[in-house]
Tab-separated table of C-alpha atoms in Angstrom:
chain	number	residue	atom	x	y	z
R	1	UNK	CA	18.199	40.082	-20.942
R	2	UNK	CA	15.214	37.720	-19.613
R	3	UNK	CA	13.289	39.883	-16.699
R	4	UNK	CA	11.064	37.439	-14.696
R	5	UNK	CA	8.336	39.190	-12.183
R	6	UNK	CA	7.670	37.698	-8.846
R	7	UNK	CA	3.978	37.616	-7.207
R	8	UNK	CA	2.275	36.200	-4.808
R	9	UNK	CA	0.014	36.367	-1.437
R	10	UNK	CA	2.070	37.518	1.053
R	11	UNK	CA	3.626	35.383	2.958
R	12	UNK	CA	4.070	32.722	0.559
R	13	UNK	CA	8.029	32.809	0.218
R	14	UNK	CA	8.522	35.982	-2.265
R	15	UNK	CA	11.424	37.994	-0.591
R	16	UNK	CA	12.939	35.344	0.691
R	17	UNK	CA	12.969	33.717	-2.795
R	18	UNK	CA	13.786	36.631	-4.501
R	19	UNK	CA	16.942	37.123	-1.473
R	20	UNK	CA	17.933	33.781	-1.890
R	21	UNK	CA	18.605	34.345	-5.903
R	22	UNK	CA	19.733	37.762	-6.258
R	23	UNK	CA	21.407	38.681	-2.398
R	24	UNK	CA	19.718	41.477	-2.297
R	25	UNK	CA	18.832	41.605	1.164
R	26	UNK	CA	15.275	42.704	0.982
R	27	UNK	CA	13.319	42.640	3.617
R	28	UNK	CA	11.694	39.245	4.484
R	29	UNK	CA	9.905	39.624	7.406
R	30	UNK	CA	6.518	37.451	8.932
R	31	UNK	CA	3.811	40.112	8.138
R	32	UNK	CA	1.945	41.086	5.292
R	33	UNK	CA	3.874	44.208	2.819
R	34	UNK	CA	6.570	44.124	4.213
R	35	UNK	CA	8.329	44.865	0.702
R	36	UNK	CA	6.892	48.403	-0.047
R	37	UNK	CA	8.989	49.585	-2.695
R	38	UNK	CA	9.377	46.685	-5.732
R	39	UNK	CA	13.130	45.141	-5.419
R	40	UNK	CA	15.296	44.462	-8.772
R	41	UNK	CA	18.095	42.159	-8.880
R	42	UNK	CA	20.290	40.992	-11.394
R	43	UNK	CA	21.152	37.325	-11.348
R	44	UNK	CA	23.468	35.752	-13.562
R	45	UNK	CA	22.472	32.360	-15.449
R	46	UNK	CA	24.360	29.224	-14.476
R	47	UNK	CA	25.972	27.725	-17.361
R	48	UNK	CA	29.190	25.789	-16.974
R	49	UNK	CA	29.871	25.360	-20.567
R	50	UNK	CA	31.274	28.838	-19.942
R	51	UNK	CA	34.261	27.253	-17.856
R	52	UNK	CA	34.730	24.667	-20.345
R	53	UNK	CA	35.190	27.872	-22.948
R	54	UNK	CA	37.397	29.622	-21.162
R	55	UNK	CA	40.010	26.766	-19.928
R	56	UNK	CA	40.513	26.754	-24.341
R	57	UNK	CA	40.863	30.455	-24.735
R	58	UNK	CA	42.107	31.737	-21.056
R	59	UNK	CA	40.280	35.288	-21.544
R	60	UNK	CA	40.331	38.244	-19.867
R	61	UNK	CA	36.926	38.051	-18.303
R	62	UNK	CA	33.875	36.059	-18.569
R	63	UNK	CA	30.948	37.862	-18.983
R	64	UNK	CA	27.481	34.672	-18.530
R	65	UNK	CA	24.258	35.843	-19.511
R	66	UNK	CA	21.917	37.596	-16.694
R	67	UNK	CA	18.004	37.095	-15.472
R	68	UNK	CA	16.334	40.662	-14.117
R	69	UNK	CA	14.149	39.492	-11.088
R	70	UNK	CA	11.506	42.454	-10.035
R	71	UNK	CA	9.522	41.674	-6.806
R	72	UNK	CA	6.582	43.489	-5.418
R	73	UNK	CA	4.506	43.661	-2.483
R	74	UNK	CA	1.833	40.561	-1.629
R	75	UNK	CA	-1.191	40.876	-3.620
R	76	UNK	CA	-4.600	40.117	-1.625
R	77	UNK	CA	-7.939	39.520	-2.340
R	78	UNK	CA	-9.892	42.566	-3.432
R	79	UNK	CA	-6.252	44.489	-4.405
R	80	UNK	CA	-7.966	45.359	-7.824
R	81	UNK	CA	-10.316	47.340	-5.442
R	82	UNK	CA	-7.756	49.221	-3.437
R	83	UNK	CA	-7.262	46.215	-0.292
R	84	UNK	CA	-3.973	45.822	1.417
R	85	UNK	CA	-1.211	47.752	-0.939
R	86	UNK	CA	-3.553	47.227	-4.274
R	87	UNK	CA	-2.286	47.070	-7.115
R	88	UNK	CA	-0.154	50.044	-7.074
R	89	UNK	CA	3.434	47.912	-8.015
R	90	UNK	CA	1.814	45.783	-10.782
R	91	UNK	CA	3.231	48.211	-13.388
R	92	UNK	CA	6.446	47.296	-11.995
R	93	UNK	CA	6.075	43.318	-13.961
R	94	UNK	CA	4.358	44.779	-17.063
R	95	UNK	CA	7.618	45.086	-19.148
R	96	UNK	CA	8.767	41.732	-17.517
R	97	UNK	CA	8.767	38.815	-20.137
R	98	UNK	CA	6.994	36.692	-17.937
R	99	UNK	CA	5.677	36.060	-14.542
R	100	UNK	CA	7.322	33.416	-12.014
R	101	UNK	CA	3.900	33.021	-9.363
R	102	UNK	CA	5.049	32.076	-5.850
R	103	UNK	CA	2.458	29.801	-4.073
R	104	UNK	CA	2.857	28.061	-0.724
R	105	UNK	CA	2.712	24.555	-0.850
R	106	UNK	CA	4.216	24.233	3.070
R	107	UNK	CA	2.974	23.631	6.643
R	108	UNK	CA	4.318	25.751	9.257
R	109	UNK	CA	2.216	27.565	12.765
R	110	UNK	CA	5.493	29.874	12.885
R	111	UNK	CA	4.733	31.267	9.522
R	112	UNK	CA	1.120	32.943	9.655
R	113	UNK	CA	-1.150	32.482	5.909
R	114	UNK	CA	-2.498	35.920	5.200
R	115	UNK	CA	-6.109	33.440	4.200
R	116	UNK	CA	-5.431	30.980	7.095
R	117	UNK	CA	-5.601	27.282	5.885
R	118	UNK	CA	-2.958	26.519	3.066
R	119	UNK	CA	-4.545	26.149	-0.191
R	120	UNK	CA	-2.067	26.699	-3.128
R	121	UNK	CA	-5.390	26.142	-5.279
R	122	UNK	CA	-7.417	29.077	-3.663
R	123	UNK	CA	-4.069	30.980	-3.433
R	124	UNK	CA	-3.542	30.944	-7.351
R	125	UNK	CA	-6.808	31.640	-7.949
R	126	UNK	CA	-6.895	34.793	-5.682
R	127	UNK	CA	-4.005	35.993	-7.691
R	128	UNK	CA	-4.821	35.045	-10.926
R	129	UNK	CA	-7.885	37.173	-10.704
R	130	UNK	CA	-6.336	40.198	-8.934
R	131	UNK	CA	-4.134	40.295	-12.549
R	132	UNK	CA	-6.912	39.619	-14.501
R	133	UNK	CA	-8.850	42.517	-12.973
R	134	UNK	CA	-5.700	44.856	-13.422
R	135	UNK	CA	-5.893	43.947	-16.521
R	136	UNK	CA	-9.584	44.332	-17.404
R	137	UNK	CA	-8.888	48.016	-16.538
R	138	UNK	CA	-6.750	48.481	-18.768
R	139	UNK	CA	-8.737	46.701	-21.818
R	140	UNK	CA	-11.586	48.687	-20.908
R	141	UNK	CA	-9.595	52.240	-21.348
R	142	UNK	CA	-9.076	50.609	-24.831
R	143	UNK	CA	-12.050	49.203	-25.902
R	144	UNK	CA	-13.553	52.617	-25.285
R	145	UNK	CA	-10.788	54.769	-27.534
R	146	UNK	CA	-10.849	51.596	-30.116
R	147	UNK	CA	-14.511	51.419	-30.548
R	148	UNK	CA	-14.961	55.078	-30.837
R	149	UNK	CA	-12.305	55.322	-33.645
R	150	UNK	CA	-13.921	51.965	-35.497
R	151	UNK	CA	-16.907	54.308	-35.549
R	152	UNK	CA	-15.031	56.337	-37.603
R	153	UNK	CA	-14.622	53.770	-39.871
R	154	UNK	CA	-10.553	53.948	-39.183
R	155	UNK	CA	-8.727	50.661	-40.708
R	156	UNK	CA	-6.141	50.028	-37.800
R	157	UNK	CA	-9.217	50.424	-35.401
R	158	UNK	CA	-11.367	47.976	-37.209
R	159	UNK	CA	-8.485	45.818	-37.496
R	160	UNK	CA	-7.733	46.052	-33.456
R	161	UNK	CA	-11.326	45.921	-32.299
R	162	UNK	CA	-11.575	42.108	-32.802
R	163	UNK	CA	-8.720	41.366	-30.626
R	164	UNK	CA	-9.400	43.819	-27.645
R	165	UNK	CA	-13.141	42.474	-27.544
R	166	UNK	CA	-11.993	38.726	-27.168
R	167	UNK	CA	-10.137	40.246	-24.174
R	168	UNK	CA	-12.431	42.041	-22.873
R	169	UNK	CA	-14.753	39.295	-22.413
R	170	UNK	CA	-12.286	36.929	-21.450
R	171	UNK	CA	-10.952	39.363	-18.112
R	172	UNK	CA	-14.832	40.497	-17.583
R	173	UNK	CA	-15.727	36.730	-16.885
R	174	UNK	CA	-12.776	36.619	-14.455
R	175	UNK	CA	-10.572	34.416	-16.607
R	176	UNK	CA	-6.892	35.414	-16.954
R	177	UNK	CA	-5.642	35.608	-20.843
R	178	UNK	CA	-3.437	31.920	-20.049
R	179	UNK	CA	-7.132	30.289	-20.234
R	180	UNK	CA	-8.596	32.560	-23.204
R	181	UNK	CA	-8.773	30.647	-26.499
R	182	UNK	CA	-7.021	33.740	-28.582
R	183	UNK	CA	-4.818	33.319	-31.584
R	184	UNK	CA	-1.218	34.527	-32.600
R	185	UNK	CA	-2.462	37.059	-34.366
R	186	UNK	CA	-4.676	38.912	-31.564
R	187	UNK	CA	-2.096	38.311	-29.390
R	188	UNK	CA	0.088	40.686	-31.410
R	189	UNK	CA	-2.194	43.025	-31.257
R	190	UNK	CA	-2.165	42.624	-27.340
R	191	UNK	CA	1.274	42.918	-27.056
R	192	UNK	CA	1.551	46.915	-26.843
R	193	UNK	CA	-0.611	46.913	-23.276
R	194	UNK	CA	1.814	44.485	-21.904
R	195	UNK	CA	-1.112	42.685	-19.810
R	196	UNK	CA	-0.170	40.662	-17.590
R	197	UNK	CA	-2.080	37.780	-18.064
R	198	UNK	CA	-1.214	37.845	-21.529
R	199	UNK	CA	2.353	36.730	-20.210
R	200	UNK	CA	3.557	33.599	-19.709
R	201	UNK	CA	3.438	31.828	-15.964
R	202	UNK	CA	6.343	29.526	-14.123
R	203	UNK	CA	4.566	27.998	-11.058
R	204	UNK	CA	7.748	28.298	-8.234
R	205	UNK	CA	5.995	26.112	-5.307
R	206	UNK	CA	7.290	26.729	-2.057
R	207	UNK	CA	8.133	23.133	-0.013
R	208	UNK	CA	9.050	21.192	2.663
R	209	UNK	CA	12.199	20.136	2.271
R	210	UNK	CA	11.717	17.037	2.499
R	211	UNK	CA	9.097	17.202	-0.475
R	212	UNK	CA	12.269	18.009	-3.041
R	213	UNK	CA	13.650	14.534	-2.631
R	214	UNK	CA	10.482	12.405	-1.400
R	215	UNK	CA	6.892	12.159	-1.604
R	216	UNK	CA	5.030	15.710	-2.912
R	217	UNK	CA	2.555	16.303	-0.422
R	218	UNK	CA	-0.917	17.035	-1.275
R	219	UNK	CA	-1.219	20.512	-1.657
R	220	UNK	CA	1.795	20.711	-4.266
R	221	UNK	CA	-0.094	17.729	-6.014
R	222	UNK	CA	-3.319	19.558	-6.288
R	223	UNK	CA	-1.360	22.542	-7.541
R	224	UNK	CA	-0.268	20.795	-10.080
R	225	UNK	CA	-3.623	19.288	-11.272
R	226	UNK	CA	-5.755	22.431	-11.482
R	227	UNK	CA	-2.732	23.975	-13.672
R	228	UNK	CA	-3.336	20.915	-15.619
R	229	UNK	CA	-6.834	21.525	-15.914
R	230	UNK	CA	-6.667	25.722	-16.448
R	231	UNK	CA	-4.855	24.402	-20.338
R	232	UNK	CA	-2.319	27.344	-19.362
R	233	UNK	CA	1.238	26.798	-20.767
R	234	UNK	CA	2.741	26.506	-17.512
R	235	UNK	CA	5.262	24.553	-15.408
R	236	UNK	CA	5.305	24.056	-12.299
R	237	UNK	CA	9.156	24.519	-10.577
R	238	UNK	CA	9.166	23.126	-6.444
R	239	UNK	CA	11.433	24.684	-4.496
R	240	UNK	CA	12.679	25.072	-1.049
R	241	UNK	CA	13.115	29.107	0.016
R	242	UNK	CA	14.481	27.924	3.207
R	243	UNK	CA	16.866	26.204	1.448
R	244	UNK	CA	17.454	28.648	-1.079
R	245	UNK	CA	18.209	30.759	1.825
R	246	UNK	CA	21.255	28.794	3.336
R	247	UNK	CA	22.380	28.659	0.206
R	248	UNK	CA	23.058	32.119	-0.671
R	249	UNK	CA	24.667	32.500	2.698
R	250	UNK	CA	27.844	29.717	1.615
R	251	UNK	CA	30.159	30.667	-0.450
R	252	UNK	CA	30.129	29.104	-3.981
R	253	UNK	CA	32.708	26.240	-3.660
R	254	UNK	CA	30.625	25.109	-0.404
R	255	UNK	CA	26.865	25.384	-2.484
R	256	UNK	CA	27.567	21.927	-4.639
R	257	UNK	CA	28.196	19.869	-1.358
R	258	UNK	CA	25.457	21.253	0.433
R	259	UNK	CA	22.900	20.211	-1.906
R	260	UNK	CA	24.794	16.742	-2.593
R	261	UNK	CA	24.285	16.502	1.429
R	262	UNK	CA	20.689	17.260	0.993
R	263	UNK	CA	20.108	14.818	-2.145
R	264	UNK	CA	19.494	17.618	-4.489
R	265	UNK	CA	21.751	18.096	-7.785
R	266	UNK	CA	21.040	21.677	-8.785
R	267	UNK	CA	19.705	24.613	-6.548
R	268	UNK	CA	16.277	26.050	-7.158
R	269	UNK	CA	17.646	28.962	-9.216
R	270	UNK	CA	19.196	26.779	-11.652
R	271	UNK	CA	15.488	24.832	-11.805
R	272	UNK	CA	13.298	28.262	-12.162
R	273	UNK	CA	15.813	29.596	-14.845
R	274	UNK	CA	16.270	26.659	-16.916
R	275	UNK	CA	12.047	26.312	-17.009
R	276	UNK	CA	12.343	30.295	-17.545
R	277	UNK	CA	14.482	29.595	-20.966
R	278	UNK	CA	12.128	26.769	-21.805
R	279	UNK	CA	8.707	28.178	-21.400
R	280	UNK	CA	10.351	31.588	-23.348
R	281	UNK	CA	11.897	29.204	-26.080
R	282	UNK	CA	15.166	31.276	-25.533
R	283	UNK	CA	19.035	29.460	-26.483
R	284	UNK	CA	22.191	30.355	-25.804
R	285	UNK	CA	24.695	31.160	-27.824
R	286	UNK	CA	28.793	31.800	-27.353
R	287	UNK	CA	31.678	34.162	-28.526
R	288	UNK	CA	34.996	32.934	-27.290
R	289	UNK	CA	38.323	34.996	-27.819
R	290	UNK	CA	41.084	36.310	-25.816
R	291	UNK	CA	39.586	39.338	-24.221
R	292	UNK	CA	36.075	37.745	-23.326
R	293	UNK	CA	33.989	34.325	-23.091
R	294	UNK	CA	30.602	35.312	-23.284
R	295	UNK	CA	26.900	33.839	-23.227
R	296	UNK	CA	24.303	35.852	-25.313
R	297	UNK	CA	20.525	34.882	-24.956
R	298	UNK	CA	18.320	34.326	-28.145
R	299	UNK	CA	15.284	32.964	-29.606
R	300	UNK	CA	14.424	29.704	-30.663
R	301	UNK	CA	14.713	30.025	-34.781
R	302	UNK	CA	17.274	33.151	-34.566
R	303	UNK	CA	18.960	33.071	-37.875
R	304	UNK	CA	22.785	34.133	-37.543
R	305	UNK	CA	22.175	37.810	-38.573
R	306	UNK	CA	19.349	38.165	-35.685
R	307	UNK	CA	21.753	36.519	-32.923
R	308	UNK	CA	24.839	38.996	-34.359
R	309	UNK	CA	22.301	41.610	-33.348
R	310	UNK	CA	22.196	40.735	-29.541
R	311	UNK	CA	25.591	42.339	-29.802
R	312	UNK	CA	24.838	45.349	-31.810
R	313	UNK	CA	22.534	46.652	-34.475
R	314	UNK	CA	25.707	47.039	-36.816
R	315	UNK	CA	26.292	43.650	-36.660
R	316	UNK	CA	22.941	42.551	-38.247
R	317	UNK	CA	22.790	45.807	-40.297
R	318	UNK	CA	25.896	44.493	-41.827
R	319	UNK	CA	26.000	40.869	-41.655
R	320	UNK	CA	28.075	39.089	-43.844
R	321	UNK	CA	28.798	35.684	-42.285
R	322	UNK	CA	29.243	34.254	-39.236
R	323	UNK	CA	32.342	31.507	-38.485
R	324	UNK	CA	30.677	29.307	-36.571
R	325	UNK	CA	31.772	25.694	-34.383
R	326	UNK	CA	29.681	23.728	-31.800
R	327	UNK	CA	30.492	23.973	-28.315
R	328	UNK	CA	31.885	20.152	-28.221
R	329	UNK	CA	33.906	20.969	-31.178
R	330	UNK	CA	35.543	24.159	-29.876
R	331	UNK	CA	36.448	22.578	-26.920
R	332	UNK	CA	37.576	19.379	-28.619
R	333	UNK	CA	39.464	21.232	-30.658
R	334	UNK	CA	41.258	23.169	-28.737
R	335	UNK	CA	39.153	26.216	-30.332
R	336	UNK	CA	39.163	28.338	-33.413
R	337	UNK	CA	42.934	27.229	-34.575
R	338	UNK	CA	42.298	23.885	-33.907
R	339	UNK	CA	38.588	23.822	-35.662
R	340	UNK	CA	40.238	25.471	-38.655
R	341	UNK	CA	43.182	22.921	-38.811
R	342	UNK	CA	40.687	20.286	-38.471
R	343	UNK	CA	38.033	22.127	-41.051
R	344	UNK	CA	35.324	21.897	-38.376
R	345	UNK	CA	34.854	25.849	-39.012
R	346	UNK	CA	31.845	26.425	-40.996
R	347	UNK	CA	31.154	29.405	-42.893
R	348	UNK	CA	27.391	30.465	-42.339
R	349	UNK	CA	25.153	32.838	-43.998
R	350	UNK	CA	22.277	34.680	-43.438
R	351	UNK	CA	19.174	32.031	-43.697
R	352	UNK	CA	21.351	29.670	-40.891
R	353	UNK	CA	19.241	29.165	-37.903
R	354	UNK	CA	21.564	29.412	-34.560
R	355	UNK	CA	21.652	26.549	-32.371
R	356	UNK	CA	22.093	26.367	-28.746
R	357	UNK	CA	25.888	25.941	-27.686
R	358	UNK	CA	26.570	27.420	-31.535
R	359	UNK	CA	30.435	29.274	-30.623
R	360	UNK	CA	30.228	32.500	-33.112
R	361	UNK	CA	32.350	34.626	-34.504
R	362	UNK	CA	30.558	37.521	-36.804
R	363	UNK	CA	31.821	39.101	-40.313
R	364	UNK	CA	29.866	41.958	-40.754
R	365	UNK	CA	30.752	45.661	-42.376
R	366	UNK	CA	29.011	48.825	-42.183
């Protein structure tokens, strides 16, 4: 399951963002921290290939793949040093798989800017190095045990030191780990002290709504530019939370003609999760029968056996094939009678690399 952490300045659109997407109901109110305990919510993932699947097969249920939102309290300047809340919920996004960063990109006197002017620049910034100082703490508790065991002349120690050091200078100079020039491998090494700015960042900027259809206005352009100019591998997702708001308060079958009335063709869910699934290189992949239609999330490059494992260990344990159609097919064909009569079923092994809209069925024994 893809888990997505939402920060921000308070006041920037958070709760009511992360209300809009999962209903949760938390409270959105005009004052700083007003969300004092972090909120979860489990979204699922739009994907109407799923109805297409299930018109073939009729199945008992369909189960689409889900996104794990966590949201915690506005981060200010000097939280790193114990200001407003701190950074007391930032453990809450470490085991996230990466960060979506709320900034304001709107004008409005009714809704008070904890720093005044609007500035999605300064904003980011203020953020950015709020993480990056959370996260110099905890490379610093490192460094210390990892330089005192390379003393000792101990291999995995000498092998880690490199890595941490990089780090170390990167977050002491105030720069998150998005701008530090690292490689694959140190990253790897990072990966067990989940840092945050070691994750990767979706930009969700918050609006007018006249901005989703028209002109951007200039704050949302300058946003844009200094992302440019930071080198991070980023996107940058506009979105309405007013919008986003009405939204979750129609039901379904009303939510397509709203935005059509509005000039908008998919809702700023859809937007954030689709960039999520991009920026993660994650694919989806299907398993059609008569009890269930299901999505299941993978990597980009899963070979058969790794995607079988989604569902269970046993099923990669004992891979033996997997029967395997493309989504256009199985519908085409009316599904997995149809593909056979046809001999649009193929028979892949282990080294075949899953693609997205692959529809799967797994041989496996154990």
């Amino acid at each position: 399951m893809l888990k997505l952490g939402i920060v921000g300045l308070p006041n920037v659109g958070k709760s009511t963002l992360f209300n809009a997407l999962t209903s949760a109901k938390a409270e959105a109110a005009n004052y700083p921290f007003c969300t004092v305990e972090p909120n979860v919510g489990i979204v699922e993932v739009p994907d109407e290939r799923l109805k297409g699947l299930a018109a073939v097969v009729n199945p008992k249920r369909v189960v689409p793949a889900v996104v794990e939102f966590v949201d915690i309290a506005g981060l200010v300047k000097g939280a790193a040093s114990g200001e407003g809340l701190g950074n007391k919920f930032l453990a809450n996004i470490r085991e996230t798989d990466a960060i979506i960063h709320v900034v304001r990109c709107f004008e409005d006197p009714d809704v008070l800017h904890v720093m005044g002017a609007i500035d999605p620049v300064r904003d980011r910034e203020v953020v950015e190095i709020e993480l990056a100082l959370a996260d110099l703490a905890t490379v610093e508790k490192r460094l210390d045990k990892v330089r005192r065991s390379a003393k000792s002349h101990d291999k995995e120690a000498l092998a880690e030191l490199p890595a941490i050091e990089a780090a170390y200078e990167a977050l002491a100079a105030g720069r998150g780990l998005w701008e530090a020039k690292l490689t694959d491998a140190q990253r790897a090494v990072l990966a067990p002290l989940t840092l945050l700015t070691a994750k990767p960042v979706l930009y969700a900027a918050n609006v007018s709504d006249g901005e989703l259809t028209g002109e951007e206005g200039a704050p949302l352009k300058a946003l844009r530019a200094a992302v440019k100019k930071s080198g991070e591998r980023a996107q940058v997702v506009p979105f309405s939370a007013k919008i986003e708001a009405e939204l979750a308060e129609l039901p379904s079958e009303e939510r397509g003609d709203f935005l059509e009335s509005l000039g908008l063709t998919s809702a700023g869910l859809d937007r954030l999760i689709r960039a999520g699934y991009e920026l993660l290189g994650l694919r989806t992949y299907f398993t059609a029968g008569e009890q269930e239609v299901r999505a299941w999330t993978i990597h980009t490059g899963d070979t058969a056996p790794k995607a079988a494992g989604v569902i269970h260990t046993d099923f990669e344990r004992g891979f033996i094939r997997a029967e395997t159609m493309s989504f256009d097919a199985f519908v085409g064909m009316g599904g997995w009678k149809g593909g056979k009569e046809k001999g649009v079923v193929r028979s892949e092994g282990k080294e075949y690399v899953v693609a997205d809209g692959d529809v799967m069925l797994f041989r496996f024994n154990v």
